[in-house]
Tab-separated table of C-alpha atoms and ligand atoms in Angstrom:
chain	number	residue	atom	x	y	z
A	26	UNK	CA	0.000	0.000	0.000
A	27	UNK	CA	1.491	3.041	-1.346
A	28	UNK	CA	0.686	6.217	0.622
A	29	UNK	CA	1.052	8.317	-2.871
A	30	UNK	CA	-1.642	6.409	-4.491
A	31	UNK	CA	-4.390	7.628	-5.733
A	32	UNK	CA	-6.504	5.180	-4.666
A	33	UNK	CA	-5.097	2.679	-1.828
A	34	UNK	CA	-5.998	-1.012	-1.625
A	35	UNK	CA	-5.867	-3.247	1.564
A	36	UNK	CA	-7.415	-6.995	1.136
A	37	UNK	CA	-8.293	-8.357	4.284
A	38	UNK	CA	-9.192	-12.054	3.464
A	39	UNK	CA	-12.323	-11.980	0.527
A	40	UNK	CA	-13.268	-7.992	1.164
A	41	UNK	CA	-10.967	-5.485	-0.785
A	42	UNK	CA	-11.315	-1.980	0.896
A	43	UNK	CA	-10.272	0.536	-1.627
A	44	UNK	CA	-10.105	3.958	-0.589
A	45	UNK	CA	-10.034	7.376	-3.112
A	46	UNK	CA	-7.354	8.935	-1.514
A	47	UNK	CA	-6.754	12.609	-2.550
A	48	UNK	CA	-8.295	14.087	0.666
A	49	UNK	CA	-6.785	17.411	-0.165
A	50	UNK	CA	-8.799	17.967	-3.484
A	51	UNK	CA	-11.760	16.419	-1.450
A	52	UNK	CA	-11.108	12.947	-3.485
A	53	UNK	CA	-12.388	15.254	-6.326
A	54	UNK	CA	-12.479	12.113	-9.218
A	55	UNK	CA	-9.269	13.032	-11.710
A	56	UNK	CA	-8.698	10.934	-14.849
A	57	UNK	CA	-6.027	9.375	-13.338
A	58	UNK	CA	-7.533	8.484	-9.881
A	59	UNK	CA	-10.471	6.988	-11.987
A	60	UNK	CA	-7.895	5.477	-14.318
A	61	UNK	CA	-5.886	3.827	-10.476
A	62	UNK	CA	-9.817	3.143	-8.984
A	63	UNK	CA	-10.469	0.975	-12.156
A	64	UNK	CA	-7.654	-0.585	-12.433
A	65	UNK	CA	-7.569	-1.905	-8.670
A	66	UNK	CA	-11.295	-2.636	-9.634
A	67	UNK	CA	-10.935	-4.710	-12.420
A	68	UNK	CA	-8.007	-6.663	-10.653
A	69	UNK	CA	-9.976	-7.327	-8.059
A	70	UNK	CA	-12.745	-8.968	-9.898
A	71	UNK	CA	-10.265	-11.215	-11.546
A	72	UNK	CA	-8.875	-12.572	-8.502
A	73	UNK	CA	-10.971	-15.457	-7.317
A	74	UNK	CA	-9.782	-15.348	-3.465
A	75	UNK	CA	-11.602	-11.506	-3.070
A	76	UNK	CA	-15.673	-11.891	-3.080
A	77	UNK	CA	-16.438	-8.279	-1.963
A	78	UNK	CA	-15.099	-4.976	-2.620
A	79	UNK	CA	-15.904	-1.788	-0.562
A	80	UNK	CA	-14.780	1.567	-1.790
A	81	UNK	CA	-13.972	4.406	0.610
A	82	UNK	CA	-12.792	7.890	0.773
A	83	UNK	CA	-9.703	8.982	2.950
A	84	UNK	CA	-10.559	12.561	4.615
A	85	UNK	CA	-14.005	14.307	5.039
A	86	UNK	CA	-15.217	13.070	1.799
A	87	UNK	CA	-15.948	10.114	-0.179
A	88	UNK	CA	-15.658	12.682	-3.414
A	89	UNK	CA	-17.089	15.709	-4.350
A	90	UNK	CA	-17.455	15.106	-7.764
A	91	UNK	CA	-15.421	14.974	-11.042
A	92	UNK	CA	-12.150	16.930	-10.783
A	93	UNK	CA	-13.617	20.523	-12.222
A	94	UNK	CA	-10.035	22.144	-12.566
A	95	UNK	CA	-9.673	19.227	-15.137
A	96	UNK	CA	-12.044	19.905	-16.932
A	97	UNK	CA	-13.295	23.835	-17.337
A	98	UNK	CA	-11.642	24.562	-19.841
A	99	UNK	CA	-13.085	21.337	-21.732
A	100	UNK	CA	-13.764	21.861	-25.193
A	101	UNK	CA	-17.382	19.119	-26.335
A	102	UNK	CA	-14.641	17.285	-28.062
A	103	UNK	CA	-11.835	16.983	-25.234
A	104	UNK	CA	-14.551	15.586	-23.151
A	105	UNK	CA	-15.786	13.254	-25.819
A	106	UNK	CA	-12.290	12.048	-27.019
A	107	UNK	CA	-10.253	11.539	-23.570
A	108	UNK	CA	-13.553	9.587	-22.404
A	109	UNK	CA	-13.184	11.186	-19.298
A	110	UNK	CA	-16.826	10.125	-18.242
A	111	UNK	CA	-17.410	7.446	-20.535
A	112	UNK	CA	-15.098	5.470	-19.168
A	113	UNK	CA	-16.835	5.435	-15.682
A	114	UNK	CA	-18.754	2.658	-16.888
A	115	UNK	CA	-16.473	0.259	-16.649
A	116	UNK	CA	-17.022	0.575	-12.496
A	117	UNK	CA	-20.664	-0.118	-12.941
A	118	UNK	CA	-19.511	-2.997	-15.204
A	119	UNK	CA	-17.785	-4.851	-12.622
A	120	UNK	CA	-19.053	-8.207	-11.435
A	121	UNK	CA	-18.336	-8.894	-7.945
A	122	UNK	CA	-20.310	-6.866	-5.298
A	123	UNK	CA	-19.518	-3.366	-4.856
A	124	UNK	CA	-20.263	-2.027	-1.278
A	125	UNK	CA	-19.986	2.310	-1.010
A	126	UNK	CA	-18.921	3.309	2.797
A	127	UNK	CA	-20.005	6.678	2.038
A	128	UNK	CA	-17.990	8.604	4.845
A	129	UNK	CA	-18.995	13.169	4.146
A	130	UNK	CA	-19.436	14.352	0.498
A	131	UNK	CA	-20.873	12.444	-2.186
A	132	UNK	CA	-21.632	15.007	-4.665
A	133	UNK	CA	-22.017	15.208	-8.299
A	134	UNK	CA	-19.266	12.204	-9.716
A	135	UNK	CA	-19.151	11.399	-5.893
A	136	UNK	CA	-22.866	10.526	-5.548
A	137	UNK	CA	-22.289	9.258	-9.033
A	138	UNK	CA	-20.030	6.807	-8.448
A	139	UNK	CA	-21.906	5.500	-4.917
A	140	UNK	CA	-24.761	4.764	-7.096
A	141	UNK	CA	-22.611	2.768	-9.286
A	142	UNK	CA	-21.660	0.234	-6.377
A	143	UNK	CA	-24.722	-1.989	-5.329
A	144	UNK	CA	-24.980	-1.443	-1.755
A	145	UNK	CA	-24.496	2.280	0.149
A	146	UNK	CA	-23.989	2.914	3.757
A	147	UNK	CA	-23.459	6.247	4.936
A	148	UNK	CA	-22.315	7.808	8.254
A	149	UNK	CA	-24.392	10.132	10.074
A	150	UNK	CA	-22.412	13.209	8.446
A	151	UNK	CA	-22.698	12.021	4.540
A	152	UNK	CA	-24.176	14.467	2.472
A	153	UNK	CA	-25.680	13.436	-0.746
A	154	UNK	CA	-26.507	15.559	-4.451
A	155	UNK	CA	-25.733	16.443	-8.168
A	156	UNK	CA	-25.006	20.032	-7.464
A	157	UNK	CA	-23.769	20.393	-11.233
A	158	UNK	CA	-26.485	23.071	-11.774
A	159	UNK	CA	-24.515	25.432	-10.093
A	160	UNK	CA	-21.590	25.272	-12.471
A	161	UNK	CA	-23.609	25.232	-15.633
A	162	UNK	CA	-23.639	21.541	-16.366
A	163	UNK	CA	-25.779	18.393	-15.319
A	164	UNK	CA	-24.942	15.612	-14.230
A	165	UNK	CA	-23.034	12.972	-16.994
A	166	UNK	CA	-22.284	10.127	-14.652
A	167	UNK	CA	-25.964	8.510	-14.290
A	168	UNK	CA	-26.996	10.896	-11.849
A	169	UNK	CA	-30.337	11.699	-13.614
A	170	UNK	CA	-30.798	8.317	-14.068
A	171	UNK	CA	-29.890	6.508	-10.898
A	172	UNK	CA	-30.887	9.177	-8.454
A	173	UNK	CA	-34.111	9.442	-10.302
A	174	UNK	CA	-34.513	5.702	-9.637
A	175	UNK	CA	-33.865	5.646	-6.039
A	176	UNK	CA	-35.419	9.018	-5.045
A	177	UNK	CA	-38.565	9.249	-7.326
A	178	UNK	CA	-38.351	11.767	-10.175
A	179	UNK	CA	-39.996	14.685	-8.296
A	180	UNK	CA	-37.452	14.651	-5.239
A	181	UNK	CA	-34.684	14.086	-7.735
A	182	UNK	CA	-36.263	16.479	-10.043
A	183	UNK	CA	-35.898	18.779	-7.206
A	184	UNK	CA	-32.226	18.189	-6.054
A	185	UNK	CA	-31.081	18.185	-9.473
A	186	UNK	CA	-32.535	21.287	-10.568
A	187	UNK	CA	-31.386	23.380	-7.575
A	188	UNK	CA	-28.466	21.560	-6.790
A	189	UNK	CA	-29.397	20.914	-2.987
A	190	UNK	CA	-27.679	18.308	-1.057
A	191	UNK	CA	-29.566	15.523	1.051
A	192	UNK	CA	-28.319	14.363	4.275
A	193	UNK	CA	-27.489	10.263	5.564
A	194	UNK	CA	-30.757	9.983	7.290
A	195	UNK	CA	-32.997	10.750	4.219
A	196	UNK	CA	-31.095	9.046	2.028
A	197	UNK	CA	-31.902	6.324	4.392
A	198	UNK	CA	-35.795	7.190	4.366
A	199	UNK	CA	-35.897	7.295	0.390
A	200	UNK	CA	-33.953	4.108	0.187
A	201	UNK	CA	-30.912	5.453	-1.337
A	202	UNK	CA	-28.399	4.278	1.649
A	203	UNK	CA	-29.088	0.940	3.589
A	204	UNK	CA	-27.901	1.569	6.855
A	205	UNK	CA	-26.765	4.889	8.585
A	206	UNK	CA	-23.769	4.433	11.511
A	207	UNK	CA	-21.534	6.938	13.245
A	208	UNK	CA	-18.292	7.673	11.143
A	209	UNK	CA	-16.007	5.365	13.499
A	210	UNK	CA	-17.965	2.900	12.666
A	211	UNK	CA	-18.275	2.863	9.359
A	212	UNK	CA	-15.887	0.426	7.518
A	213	UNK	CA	-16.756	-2.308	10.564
A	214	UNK	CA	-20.557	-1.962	9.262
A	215	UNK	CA	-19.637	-2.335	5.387
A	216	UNK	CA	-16.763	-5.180	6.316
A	217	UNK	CA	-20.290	-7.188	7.864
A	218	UNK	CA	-22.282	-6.911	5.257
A	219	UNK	CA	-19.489	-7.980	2.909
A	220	UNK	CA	-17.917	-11.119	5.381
A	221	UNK	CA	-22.215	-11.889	5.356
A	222	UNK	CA	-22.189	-12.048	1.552
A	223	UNK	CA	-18.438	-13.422	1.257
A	224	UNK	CA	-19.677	-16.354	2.804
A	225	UNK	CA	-22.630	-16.954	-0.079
A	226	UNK	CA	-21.527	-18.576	-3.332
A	227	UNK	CA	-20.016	-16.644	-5.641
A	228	UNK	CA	-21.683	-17.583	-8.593
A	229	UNK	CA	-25.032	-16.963	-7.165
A	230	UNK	CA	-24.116	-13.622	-5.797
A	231	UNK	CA	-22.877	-12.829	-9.080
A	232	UNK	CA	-25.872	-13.901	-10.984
A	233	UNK	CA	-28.212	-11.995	-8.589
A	234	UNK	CA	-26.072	-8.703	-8.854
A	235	UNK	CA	-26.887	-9.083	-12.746
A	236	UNK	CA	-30.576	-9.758	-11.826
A	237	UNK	CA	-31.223	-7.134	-9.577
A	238	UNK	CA	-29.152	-4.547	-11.472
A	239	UNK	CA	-31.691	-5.796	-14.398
A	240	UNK	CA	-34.829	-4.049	-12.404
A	241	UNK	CA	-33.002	-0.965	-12.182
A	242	UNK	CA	-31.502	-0.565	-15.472
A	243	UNK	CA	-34.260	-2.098	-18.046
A	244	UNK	CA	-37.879	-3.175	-18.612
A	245	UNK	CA	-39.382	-5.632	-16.327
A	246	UNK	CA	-39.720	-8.412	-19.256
A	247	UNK	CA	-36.464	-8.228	-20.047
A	248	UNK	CA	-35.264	-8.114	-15.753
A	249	UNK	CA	-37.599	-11.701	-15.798
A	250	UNK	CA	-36.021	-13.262	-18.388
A	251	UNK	CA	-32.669	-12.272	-17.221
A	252	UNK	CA	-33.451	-13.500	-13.879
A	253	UNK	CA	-34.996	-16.885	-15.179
A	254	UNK	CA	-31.827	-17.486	-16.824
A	255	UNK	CA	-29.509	-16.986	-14.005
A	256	UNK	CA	-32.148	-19.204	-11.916
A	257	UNK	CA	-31.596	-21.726	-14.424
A	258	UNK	CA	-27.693	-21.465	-14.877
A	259	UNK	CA	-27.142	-22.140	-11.176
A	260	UNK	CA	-28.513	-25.995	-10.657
A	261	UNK	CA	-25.850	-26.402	-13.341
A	262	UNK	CA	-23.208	-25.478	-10.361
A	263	UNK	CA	-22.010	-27.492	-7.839
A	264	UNK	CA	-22.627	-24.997	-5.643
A	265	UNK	CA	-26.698	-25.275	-5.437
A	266	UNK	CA	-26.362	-29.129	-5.216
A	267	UNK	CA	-23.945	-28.404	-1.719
A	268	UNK	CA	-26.064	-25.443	-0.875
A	269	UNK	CA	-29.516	-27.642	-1.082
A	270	UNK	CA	-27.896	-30.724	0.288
A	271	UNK	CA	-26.757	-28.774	3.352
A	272	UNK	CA	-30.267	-27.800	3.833
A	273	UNK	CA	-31.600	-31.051	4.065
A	274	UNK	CA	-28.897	-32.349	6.387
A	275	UNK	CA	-29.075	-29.399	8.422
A	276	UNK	CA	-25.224	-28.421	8.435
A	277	UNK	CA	-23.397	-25.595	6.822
A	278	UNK	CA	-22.759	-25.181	3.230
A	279	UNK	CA	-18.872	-25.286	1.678
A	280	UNK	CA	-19.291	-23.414	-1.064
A	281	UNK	CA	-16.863	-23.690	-3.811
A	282	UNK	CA	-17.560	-21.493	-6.275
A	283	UNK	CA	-18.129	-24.332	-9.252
B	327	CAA	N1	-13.092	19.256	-8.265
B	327	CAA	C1	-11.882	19.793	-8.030
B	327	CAA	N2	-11.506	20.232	-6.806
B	327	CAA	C2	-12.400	20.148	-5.795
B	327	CAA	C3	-13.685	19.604	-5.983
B	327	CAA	C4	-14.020	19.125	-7.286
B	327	CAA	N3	-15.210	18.545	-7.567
B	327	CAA	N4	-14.354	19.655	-4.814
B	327	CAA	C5	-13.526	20.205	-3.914
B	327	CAA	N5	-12.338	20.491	-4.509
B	327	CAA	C6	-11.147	21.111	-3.893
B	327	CAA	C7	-11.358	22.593	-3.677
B	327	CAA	O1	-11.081	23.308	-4.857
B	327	CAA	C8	-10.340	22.855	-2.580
B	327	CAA	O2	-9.073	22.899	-3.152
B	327	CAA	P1	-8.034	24.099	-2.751
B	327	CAA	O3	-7.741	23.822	-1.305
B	327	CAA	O4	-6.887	23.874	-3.656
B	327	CAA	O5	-8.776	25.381	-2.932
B	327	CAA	C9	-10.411	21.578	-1.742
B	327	CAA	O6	-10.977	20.578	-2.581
B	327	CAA	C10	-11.303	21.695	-0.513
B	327	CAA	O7	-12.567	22.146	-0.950
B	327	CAA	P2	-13.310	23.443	-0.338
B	327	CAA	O8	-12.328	24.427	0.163
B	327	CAA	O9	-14.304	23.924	-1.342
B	327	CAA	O10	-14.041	22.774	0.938
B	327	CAA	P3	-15.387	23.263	1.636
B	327	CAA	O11	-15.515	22.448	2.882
B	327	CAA	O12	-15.424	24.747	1.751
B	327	CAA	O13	-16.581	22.852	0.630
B	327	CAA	C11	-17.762	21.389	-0.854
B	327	CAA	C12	-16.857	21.503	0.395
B	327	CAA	C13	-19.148	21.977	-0.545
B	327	CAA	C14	-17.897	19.912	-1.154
B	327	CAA	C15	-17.110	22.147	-2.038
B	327	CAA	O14	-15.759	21.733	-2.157
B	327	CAA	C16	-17.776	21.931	-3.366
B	327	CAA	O15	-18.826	22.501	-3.614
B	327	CAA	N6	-17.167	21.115	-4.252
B	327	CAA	C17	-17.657	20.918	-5.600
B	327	CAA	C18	-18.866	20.001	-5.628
B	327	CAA	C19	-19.358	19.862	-7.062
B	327	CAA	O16	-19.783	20.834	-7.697
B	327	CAA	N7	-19.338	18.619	-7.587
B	327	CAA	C20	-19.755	18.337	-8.963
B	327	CAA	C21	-18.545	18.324	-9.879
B	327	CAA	S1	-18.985	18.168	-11.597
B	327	CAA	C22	-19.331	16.515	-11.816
B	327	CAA	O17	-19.218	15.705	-10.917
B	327	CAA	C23	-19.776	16.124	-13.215
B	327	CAA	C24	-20.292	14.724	-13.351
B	327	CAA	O18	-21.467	14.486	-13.241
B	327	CAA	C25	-19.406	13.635	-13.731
């Protein structure tokens, strides 16, 4: 662990924490600490012995957006060629389960990025919003999509168009953030939920990431057959016959990830 990274890795047994670590700019999301968060992303969901990943922020912020010094004096074109944004989608494209221990800011590319993971906890002092109406942009991350989702398109109507900030607790109330703790406590809540689903088999964790991402992200029809298929593709692993046969002999299942 390097302490000039941009984003810093520790693996604790199947959880990878990774934390955005440019406290001084906020963890404001450069190119290159995108560029460092995918790459630690994408090596962590090809390494079989890591089930979980949380993602962090070192400081009083989990991020406060994409960098804006790096990009005001963005020509269309700059933005469109570097793939600046674009290439955001390659967190949301990541398999394994993404937990965000949302720790003070989540704003814009911040909030962004949280709704990109599957599972948000906040502490009590997080602060939520796309406040990219004040600069004279919107949001390009998802944030009209996914906050519209999980707020309901008037209160994210609302937020987006005046660029006002939520708190923990009603994030919490409109189901954007699953659990609210106190800040020290934080990473110990995320690191249960993710030992809880570490011990699940992988394969069906993955498959019902892909499901449930399917009700978010396209039409019901196409979330059902999705699902169905998944349903299907697991009794070909050797992880439901274990997982069923530990049911009926009332032990604990070894799951083995075949
Ligand atoms: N980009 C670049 N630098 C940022 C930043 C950002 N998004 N957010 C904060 N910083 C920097 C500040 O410039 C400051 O740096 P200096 O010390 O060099 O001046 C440092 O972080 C600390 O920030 P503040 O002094 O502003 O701290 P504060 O406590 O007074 O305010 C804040 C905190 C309300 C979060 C404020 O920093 C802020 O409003 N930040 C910008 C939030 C924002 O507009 N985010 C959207 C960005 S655009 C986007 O994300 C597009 C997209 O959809 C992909």
């Amino acid at each position: 662990m390097s302490e000039e990274s941009l984003v810093l890795s520790t693996i604790e047994g199947p959880i990878a924490i990774l934390t955005l670590n440019r406290p001084q700019a906020l963890n404001a999301l450069s190119p290159a600490l995108i560029d460092d968060l995918i790459r630690h992303l994408e090596a962590c969901d090809a390494d079989d012995t890591i089930r979980v990943i949380i993602i962090t922020g070192a400081g009083r912020a989990f991020a406060a957006g994409a960098d804006i010094k790096a990009m005001a004096n963005a020509t269309p074109i700059d933005m469109l060629t570097s793939g600046m944004i674009a290439r955001w989608a390659r967190i949301a494209a990541v398999r394994k389960p993404v937990i965000a221990a949302v720790n003070g800011y989540a704003l814009g590319g911040g909030c962004e990025l949280a709704m990109m993971c599957d599972i948000i906890i906040a502490s009590e002092n997080a602060q939520f919003g796309q406040p990219e109406i004040n600069l004279g942009i919107i949001p390009g991350a998802g944030g009209t999509q996914r906050l519209t989702r999980a707020l309901g398109p008037y209160r994210a109507m609302e937020l987006i168009l005046t660029g006002a900030t939520i708190s923990a607790q009603e994030a919490l109330a409109h189901g954007l953030v699953c659990r609210v703790c106190p800040p020290e406590s934080l990473l110990d809540e995320a690191r249960r939920i993710a030992q809880t689903i570490a011990t699940k088999s992988p394969l069906a964790v993955q498959l019902a990431k892909e499901a449930v991402r399917m009700a978010a992200e396209t039409t019901v029809r196409e979330g059902l057959a999705i699902e169905l298929r998944n349903f299907y593709l697991l009794f070909a692993s050797a992880d439901q016959k274990e997982g069923m046969q530990a049911f009926i002999e009332k032990r604990a299942p070894n799951f083995s990830g075949r």
